[in-house]
Amino acid sequence: MLLPHFPLYCLLVHKTIEPTILYFGTPVALISTLNPDGSPNLAPMSSAWWLGWSCMLGLGQMGQTSDNLIRTRECVINLPSQDQVSQVDHLALTTGKNPVPERKHSWGYQFEPDKFGIAGFTAVESQSVAPPRVLECPIQMEGIVHEFRPFGKNVNANAFEVHIVKLHVDEALLDGSGIRPHIDPTRWYPLIMSFCRFFGLGGEVHPSRLAESEFMKFVNQGAVSRPEERNS
Ligand SMILES: Cc1cc2nc3c(=O)[nH]c(=O)nc-3n(C[C@H](O)[C@H](O)[C@H](O)COP(=O)(O)O)c2cc1C
């Protein structure tokens, strides 16, 4: 019999487990880079996070995108919405690397020289970097690699710190009511990858005190600064 006021969470049982991956759910990004022959490459990835106008990307060392970022130091981070999931899925198990590394070949990867074409995406010129943007993606971030280093405990990957130098956003996502336009999160439907499966966002689950704080006033109305002056 339970004691009065016995907290229910005391009944939770946690097991210690050791899965190979810890992909708890992050937005999917499509990274465009330039191959050595000047053609565009496009890689789906989801190990990405942002702080201020900086972004960290985690990319396997076997991939062509990793090579391209080290060689050219330029990319566009395109964010698809959940509506574009089938196009994104066409890019799965493809690589711009030829020949395909043996390990990836054994996982079913194939060389694909025209990633934009097979996914039905349109390449449009960027303003500040050489790799093209994905026209259909509602958010496109032109970026410069600031630093990179090997990353990972049981994975051969690189962590790339990318500084965003230009941001393009579909007008339909914008709240233009403040001093400067910003992205209205209620109009933005990111595609989320969680343990290799695709999800969208459910509805908002709780009011957020951070979103209602003075910090958000700073975020939404603060003085516009040049990208090189921005920090978090
Ligand atoms: C939705 C999705 C998310 C992925 N996330 C990552 C990731 O975060 N990091 C990574 O290295 N590979 C990720 N991959 C696998 C890459 O797409 C794969 O390594 C691909 O070969 C990279 O292309 P590239 O070799 O032309 O650079 C993901 C694949 C899919 C379909």
mmCIF file of C-alpha atoms and ligand atoms in Angstrom:
data_model
loop_
_atom_site.group_PDB
_atom_site.id
_atom_site.type_symbol
_atom_site.label_atom_id
_atom_site.label_comp_id
_atom_site.label_asym_id
_atom_site.label_seq_id
_atom_site.Cartn_x
_atom_site.Cartn_y
_atom_site.Cartn_z
ATOM 1 C CA MET A 1 0.000 0.000 0.000
ATOM 2 C CA LEU A 2 1.271 3.482 -0.878
ATOM 3 C CA LEU A 3 1.973 5.910 1.907
ATOM 4 C CA PRO A 4 -0.053 9.139 1.765
ATOM 5 C CA HIS A 5 1.854 11.803 -0.288
ATOM 6 C CA PHE A 6 4.194 9.130 -1.673
ATOM 7 C CA PRO A 7 5.475 10.746 -4.908
ATOM 8 C CA LEU A 8 4.531 8.651 -7.954
ATOM 9 C CA TYR A 9 7.920 9.230 -9.618
ATOM 10 C CA CYS A 10 9.448 7.028 -6.899
ATOM 11 C CA LEU A 11 7.878 4.127 -8.822
ATOM 12 C CA LEU A 12 9.876 4.916 -11.975
ATOM 13 C CA VAL A 13 12.505 2.322 -12.770
ATOM 14 C CA HIS A 14 15.498 3.428 -14.826
ATOM 15 C CA LYS A 15 17.669 0.874 -16.598
ATOM 16 C CA THR A 16 21.262 1.568 -17.522
ATOM 17 C CA ILE A 17 21.557 0.857 -21.265
ATOM 18 C CA GLU A 18 24.256 1.217 -23.949
ATOM 19 C CA PRO A 19 22.707 1.947 -27.374
ATOM 20 C CA THR A 20 25.127 2.734 -30.216
ATOM 21 C CA ILE A 21 23.639 6.166 -30.884
ATOM 22 C CA LEU A 22 22.089 8.900 -28.789
ATOM 23 C CA TYR A 23 19.999 10.731 -31.401
ATOM 24 C CA PHE A 24 17.418 12.281 -29.102
ATOM 25 C CA GLY A 25 15.777 14.458 -31.724
ATOM 26 C CA THR A 26 17.194 17.462 -33.556
ATOM 27 C CA PRO A 27 16.126 19.464 -36.612
ATOM 28 C CA VAL A 28 17.142 18.150 -40.016
ATOM 29 C CA ALA A 29 19.432 20.416 -42.045
ATOM 30 C CA LEU A 30 20.562 20.121 -45.658
ATOM 31 C CA ILE A 31 24.154 21.263 -46.010
ATOM 32 C CA SER A 32 25.165 22.531 -49.439
ATOM 33 C CA THR A 33 28.871 22.646 -50.237
ATOM 34 C CA LEU A 34 30.983 22.654 -53.380
ATOM 35 C CA ASN A 35 32.752 19.510 -54.624
ATOM 36 C CA PRO A 36 36.326 19.723 -55.997
ATOM 37 C CA ASP A 37 34.932 19.895 -59.583
ATOM 38 C CA GLY A 38 32.730 22.884 -58.633
ATOM 39 C CA SER A 39 29.442 20.937 -58.646
ATOM 40 C CA PRO A 40 27.121 21.368 -55.639
ATOM 41 C CA ASN A 41 26.765 18.661 -53.002
ATOM 42 C CA LEU A 42 23.775 18.434 -50.644
ATOM 43 C CA ALA A 43 23.850 16.342 -47.479
ATOM 44 C CA PRO A 44 21.041 15.713 -44.999
ATOM 45 C CA MET A 45 22.223 15.865 -41.413
ATOM 46 C CA SER A 46 20.756 16.536 -37.989
ATOM 47 C CA SER A 47 23.620 16.891 -35.509
ATOM 48 C CA ALA A 48 23.323 20.663 -35.462
ATOM 49 C CA TRP A 49 22.734 23.389 -32.899
ATOM 50 C CA TRP A 50 22.909 27.171 -32.800
ATOM 51 C CA LEU A 51 23.990 29.801 -30.292
ATOM 52 C CA GLY A 52 23.714 33.410 -31.388
ATOM 53 C CA TRP A 53 24.850 33.533 -35.018
ATOM 54 C CA SER A 54 27.146 30.518 -34.623
ATOM 55 C CA CYS A 55 26.300 26.922 -35.448
ATOM 56 C CA MET A 56 27.948 23.599 -34.579
ATOM 57 C CA LEU A 57 27.706 20.832 -37.149
ATOM 58 C CA GLY A 58 28.674 17.216 -36.417
ATOM 59 C CA LEU A 59 29.637 15.384 -39.600
ATOM 60 C CA GLY A 60 31.161 11.972 -40.215
ATOM 61 C CA GLN A 61 34.733 12.048 -41.511
ATOM 62 C CA MET A 62 33.858 9.625 -44.322
ATOM 63 C CA GLY A 63 31.433 12.086 -45.927
ATOM 64 C CA GLN A 64 32.117 14.366 -48.897
ATOM 65 C CA THR A 65 30.605 17.308 -46.993
ATOM 66 C CA SER A 66 33.280 17.057 -44.308
ATOM 67 C CA ASP A 67 35.997 17.129 -47.025
ATOM 68 C CA ASN A 68 34.314 20.045 -48.799
ATOM 69 C CA LEU A 69 33.991 22.102 -45.601
ATOM 70 C CA ILE A 70 37.662 21.583 -44.724
ATOM 71 C CA ARG A 71 38.764 22.484 -48.258
ATOM 72 C CA THR A 72 36.467 25.471 -49.022
ATOM 73 C CA ARG A 73 35.294 26.592 -45.533
ATOM 74 C CA GLU A 74 31.927 27.603 -46.987
ATOM 75 C CA CYS A 75 28.420 26.144 -46.851
ATOM 76 C CA VAL A 76 24.732 26.881 -46.747
ATOM 77 C CA ILE A 77 22.719 25.345 -43.924
ATOM 78 C CA ASN A 78 19.231 24.895 -45.367
ATOM 79 C CA LEU A 79 16.383 23.944 -43.027
ATOM 80 C CA PRO A 80 13.536 21.995 -44.644
ATOM 81 C CA SER A 81 10.049 22.066 -43.164
ATOM 82 C CA GLN A 82 8.226 18.875 -42.246
ATOM 83 C CA ASP A 83 6.311 19.074 -45.583
ATOM 84 C CA GLN A 84 9.549 18.365 -47.442
ATOM 85 C CA VAL A 85 10.233 15.075 -45.686
ATOM 86 C CA SER A 86 9.865 12.854 -48.771
ATOM 87 C CA GLN A 87 12.357 14.991 -50.722
ATOM 88 C CA VAL A 88 14.786 14.796 -47.792
ATOM 89 C CA ASP A 89 14.330 11.038 -47.633
ATOM 90 C CA HIS A 90 15.407 10.741 -51.293
ATOM 91 C CA LEU A 91 18.826 11.991 -50.162
ATOM 92 C CA ALA A 92 19.208 9.289 -47.509
ATOM 93 C CA LEU A 93 21.882 6.660 -48.217
ATOM 94 C CA THR A 94 23.547 8.805 -50.879
ATOM 95 C CA THR A 95 27.006 10.331 -50.830
ATOM 96 C CA GLY A 96 28.862 12.747 -53.038
ATOM 97 C CA LYS A 97 32.028 10.725 -52.412
ATOM 98 C CA ASN A 98 33.293 8.571 -55.291
ATOM 99 C CA PRO A 99 34.275 5.811 -54.730
ATOM 100 C CA VAL A 100 31.931 5.184 -51.810
ATOM 101 C CA PRO A 101 33.931 4.264 -48.690
ATOM 102 C CA GLU A 102 33.791 0.497 -48.088
ATOM 103 C CA ARG A 103 32.014 0.828 -44.735
ATOM 104 C CA LYS A 104 29.326 3.093 -46.170
ATOM 105 C CA HIS A 105 28.945 0.814 -49.182
ATOM 106 C CA SER A 106 28.209 -2.072 -46.821
ATOM 107 C CA TRP A 107 25.484 0.078 -45.214
ATOM 108 C CA GLY A 108 23.808 0.558 -48.640
ATOM 109 C CA TYR A 109 25.155 4.008 -49.575
ATOM 110 C CA GLN A 110 25.471 4.914 -53.280
ATOM 111 C CA PHE A 111 27.421 7.644 -55.042
ATOM 112 C CA GLU A 112 25.108 10.402 -56.278
ATOM 113 C CA PRO A 113 26.563 13.303 -58.279
ATOM 114 C CA ASP A 114 23.232 15.184 -58.605
ATOM 115 C CA LYS A 115 21.742 15.396 -55.111
ATOM 116 C CA PHE A 116 19.619 18.471 -55.941
ATOM 117 C CA GLY A 117 18.177 16.661 -58.964
ATOM 118 C CA ILE A 118 17.246 13.378 -57.260
ATOM 119 C CA ALA A 119 15.515 15.235 -54.405
ATOM 120 C CA GLY A 120 13.689 17.657 -56.730
ATOM 121 C CA PHE A 121 15.319 20.702 -55.129
ATOM 122 C CA THR A 122 16.362 23.867 -56.983
ATOM 123 C CA ALA A 123 19.826 25.368 -56.498
ATOM 124 C CA VAL A 124 19.851 29.180 -56.316
ATOM 125 C CA GLU A 125 22.883 31.415 -56.053
ATOM 126 C CA SER A 126 23.946 32.546 -52.585
ATOM 127 C CA GLN A 127 24.916 36.127 -51.792
ATOM 128 C CA SER A 128 28.060 35.725 -49.666
ATOM 129 C CA VAL A 129 29.318 32.168 -50.257
ATOM 130 C CA ALA A 130 29.913 30.008 -53.328
ATOM 131 C CA PRO A 131 27.685 26.962 -52.493
ATOM 132 C CA PRO A 132 24.069 27.415 -53.624
ATOM 133 C CA ARG A 133 20.982 27.654 -51.430
ATOM 134 C CA VAL A 134 18.026 25.251 -51.626
ATOM 135 C CA LEU A 135 15.210 27.427 -53.016
ATOM 136 C CA GLU A 136 12.410 25.296 -51.543
ATOM 137 C CA CYS A 137 13.761 25.385 -47.963
ATOM 138 C CA PRO A 138 12.059 28.129 -45.922
ATOM 139 C CA ILE A 139 15.264 28.903 -44.007
ATOM 140 C CA GLN A 140 18.698 29.220 -45.612
ATOM 141 C CA MET A 141 21.848 30.221 -43.714
ATOM 142 C CA GLU A 142 25.017 31.116 -45.582
ATOM 143 C CA GLY A 143 27.981 30.177 -43.408
ATOM 144 C CA ILE A 144 31.768 30.322 -43.094
ATOM 145 C CA VAL A 145 33.702 27.619 -41.220
ATOM 146 C CA HIS A 146 35.461 29.348 -38.341
ATOM 147 C CA GLU A 147 37.100 26.268 -36.784
ATOM 148 C CA PHE A 148 36.862 22.504 -36.850
ATOM 149 C CA ARG A 149 38.230 19.605 -34.859
ATOM 150 C CA PRO A 150 37.830 15.834 -34.583
ATOM 151 C CA PHE A 151 34.827 14.961 -32.446
ATOM 152 C CA GLY A 152 33.459 11.896 -30.769
ATOM 153 C CA LYS A 153 33.993 8.994 -28.432
ATOM 154 C CA ASN A 154 32.769 6.045 -30.480
ATOM 155 C CA VAL A 155 32.415 7.861 -33.813
ATOM 156 C CA ASN A 156 34.816 9.243 -36.451
ATOM 157 C CA ALA A 157 33.390 12.703 -36.907
ATOM 158 C CA ASN A 158 34.366 16.344 -37.167
ATOM 159 C CA ALA A 159 32.753 19.228 -35.297
ATOM 160 C CA PHE A 160 32.532 22.356 -37.439
ATOM 161 C CA GLU A 161 31.927 25.777 -35.923
ATOM 162 C CA VAL A 162 30.178 27.754 -38.627
ATOM 163 C CA HIS A 163 29.532 31.489 -38.462
ATOM 164 C CA ILE A 164 26.347 32.548 -40.190
ATOM 165 C CA VAL A 165 26.940 35.518 -42.478
ATOM 166 C CA LYS A 166 23.569 35.795 -44.221
ATOM 167 C CA LEU A 167 20.103 34.531 -43.270
ATOM 168 C CA HIS A 168 17.219 34.128 -45.746
ATOM 169 C CA VAL A 169 13.741 33.330 -44.418
ATOM 170 C CA ASP A 170 10.429 32.670 -46.195
ATOM 171 C CA GLU A 171 8.256 35.728 -45.515
ATOM 172 C CA ALA A 172 5.379 33.490 -44.444
ATOM 173 C CA LEU A 173 7.353 32.551 -41.300
ATOM 174 C CA LEU A 174 8.011 36.127 -40.229
ATOM 175 C CA ASP A 175 6.420 38.210 -37.542
ATOM 176 C CA GLY A 176 7.101 41.720 -38.764
ATOM 177 C CA SER A 177 5.276 43.533 -35.983
ATOM 178 C CA GLY A 178 8.394 44.406 -33.935
ATOM 179 C CA ILE A 179 11.212 46.816 -34.698
ATOM 180 C CA ARG A 180 12.887 44.140 -36.771
ATOM 181 C CA PRO A 181 11.284 41.072 -38.338
ATOM 182 C CA HIS A 182 11.884 37.770 -36.611
ATOM 183 C CA ILE A 183 10.822 34.159 -37.049
ATOM 184 C CA ASP A 184 7.451 33.369 -35.486
ATOM 185 C CA PRO A 185 7.921 29.870 -34.006
ATOM 186 C CA THR A 186 4.195 29.140 -34.335
ATOM 187 C CA ARG A 187 4.596 29.374 -38.136
ATOM 188 C CA TRP A 188 7.758 27.262 -38.353
ATOM 189 C CA TYR A 189 7.412 23.497 -38.703
ATOM 190 C CA PRO A 190 10.915 21.982 -38.566
ATOM 191 C CA LEU A 191 11.525 18.414 -39.607
ATOM 192 C CA ILE A 192 12.922 16.494 -36.644
ATOM 193 C CA MET A 193 15.047 13.333 -36.771
ATOM 194 C CA SER A 194 14.828 11.220 -33.637
ATOM 195 C CA PHE A 195 16.675 7.900 -33.516
ATOM 196 C CA CYS A 196 16.782 7.942 -37.352
ATOM 197 C CA ARG A 197 13.002 8.437 -37.732
ATOM 198 C CA PHE A 198 11.220 11.555 -38.984
ATOM 199 C CA PHE A 199 8.915 13.611 -36.777
ATOM 200 C CA GLY A 200 7.250 17.001 -36.920
ATOM 201 C CA LEU A 201 6.473 19.218 -33.968
ATOM 202 C CA GLY A 202 3.389 18.572 -31.920
ATOM 203 C CA GLY A 203 1.570 21.615 -30.615
ATOM 204 C CA GLU A 204 3.111 23.977 -28.093
ATOM 205 C CA VAL A 205 3.092 22.184 -24.733
ATOM 206 C CA HIS A 206 3.472 24.940 -22.148
ATOM 207 C CA PRO A 207 3.798 28.717 -21.869
ATOM 208 C CA SER A 208 7.481 29.654 -21.741
ATOM 209 C CA ARG A 209 8.711 32.185 -19.170
ATOM 210 C CA LEU A 210 11.878 32.728 -21.222
ATOM 211 C CA ALA A 211 9.803 33.667 -24.282
ATOM 212 C CA GLU A 212 7.919 36.253 -22.190
ATOM 213 C CA SER A 213 11.014 37.719 -20.508
ATOM 214 C CA GLU A 214 13.107 40.850 -21.045
ATOM 215 C CA PHE A 215 15.582 38.604 -22.869
ATOM 216 C CA MET A 216 13.083 38.107 -25.698
ATOM 217 C CA LYS A 217 12.598 41.880 -25.912
ATOM 218 C CA PHE A 218 16.358 42.102 -26.399
ATOM 219 C CA VAL A 219 16.235 39.312 -28.993
ATOM 220 C CA ASN A 220 13.321 40.829 -30.909
ATOM 221 C CA GLN A 221 14.087 44.531 -30.624
ATOM 222 C CA GLY A 222 17.801 44.845 -29.846
ATOM 223 C CA ALA A 223 19.969 47.067 -31.983
ATOM 224 C CA VAL A 224 21.033 45.489 -35.254
ATOM 225 C CA SER A 225 24.727 44.610 -35.182
ATOM 226 C CA ARG A 226 27.093 43.479 -37.907
ATOM 227 C CA PRO A 227 27.535 39.659 -38.003
ATOM 228 C CA GLU A 228 31.138 39.904 -36.791
ATOM 229 C CA GLU A 229 29.988 41.827 -33.689
ATOM 230 C CA ARG A 230 27.310 39.340 -32.724
ATOM 231 C CA ASN A 231 27.780 36.989 -29.844
ATOM 232 C CA SER A 232 25.449 35.229 -27.485
HETATM 233 C C1 LIG B 1 17.823 12.846 -41.913
HETATM 234 C C2 LIG B 1 19.287 12.487 -41.887
HETATM 235 C C3 LIG B 1 20.101 12.975 -40.893
HETATM 236 C C4 LIG B 1 21.469 12.695 -40.860
HETATM 237 N N1 LIG B 1 22.267 13.228 -39.890
HETATM 238 C C5 LIG B 1 23.603 13.111 -39.974
HETATM 239 C C6 LIG B 1 24.459 13.803 -39.077
HETATM 240 O O1 LIG B 1 24.003 14.521 -38.202
HETATM 241 N N2 LIG B 1 25.803 13.670 -39.233
HETATM 242 C C7 LIG B 1 26.343 12.884 -40.217
HETATM 243 O O2 LIG B 1 27.576 12.806 -40.328
HETATM 244 N N3 LIG B 1 25.548 12.212 -41.070
HETATM 245 C C8 LIG B 1 24.207 12.321 -40.995
HETATM 246 N N4 LIG B 1 23.413 11.668 -41.883
HETATM 247 C C9 LIG B 1 24.040 10.815 -42.906
HETATM 248 C C10 LIG B 1 24.621 11.656 -44.063
HETATM 249 O O3 LIG B 1 23.585 12.200 -44.825
HETATM 250 C C11 LIG B 1 25.524 10.765 -44.901
HETATM 251 O O4 LIG B 1 26.729 10.570 -44.196
HETATM 252 C C12 LIG B 1 25.823 11.286 -46.281
HETATM 253 O O5 LIG B 1 26.584 10.328 -46.953
HETATM 254 C C13 LIG B 1 26.534 12.599 -46.319
HETATM 255 O O6 LIG B 1 26.657 12.967 -47.678
HETATM 256 P P1 LIG B 1 28.075 13.322 -48.291
HETATM 257 O O7 LIG B 1 28.938 12.095 -48.161
HETATM 258 O O8 LIG B 1 27.787 13.684 -49.721
HETATM 259 O O9 LIG B 1 28.594 14.446 -47.477
HETATM 260 C C14 LIG B 1 22.031 11.883 -41.890
HETATM 261 C C15 LIG B 1 21.195 11.365 -42.880
HETATM 262 C C16 LIG B 1 19.844 11.655 -42.882
HETATM 263 C C17 LIG B 1 18.974 11.096 -43.995
#
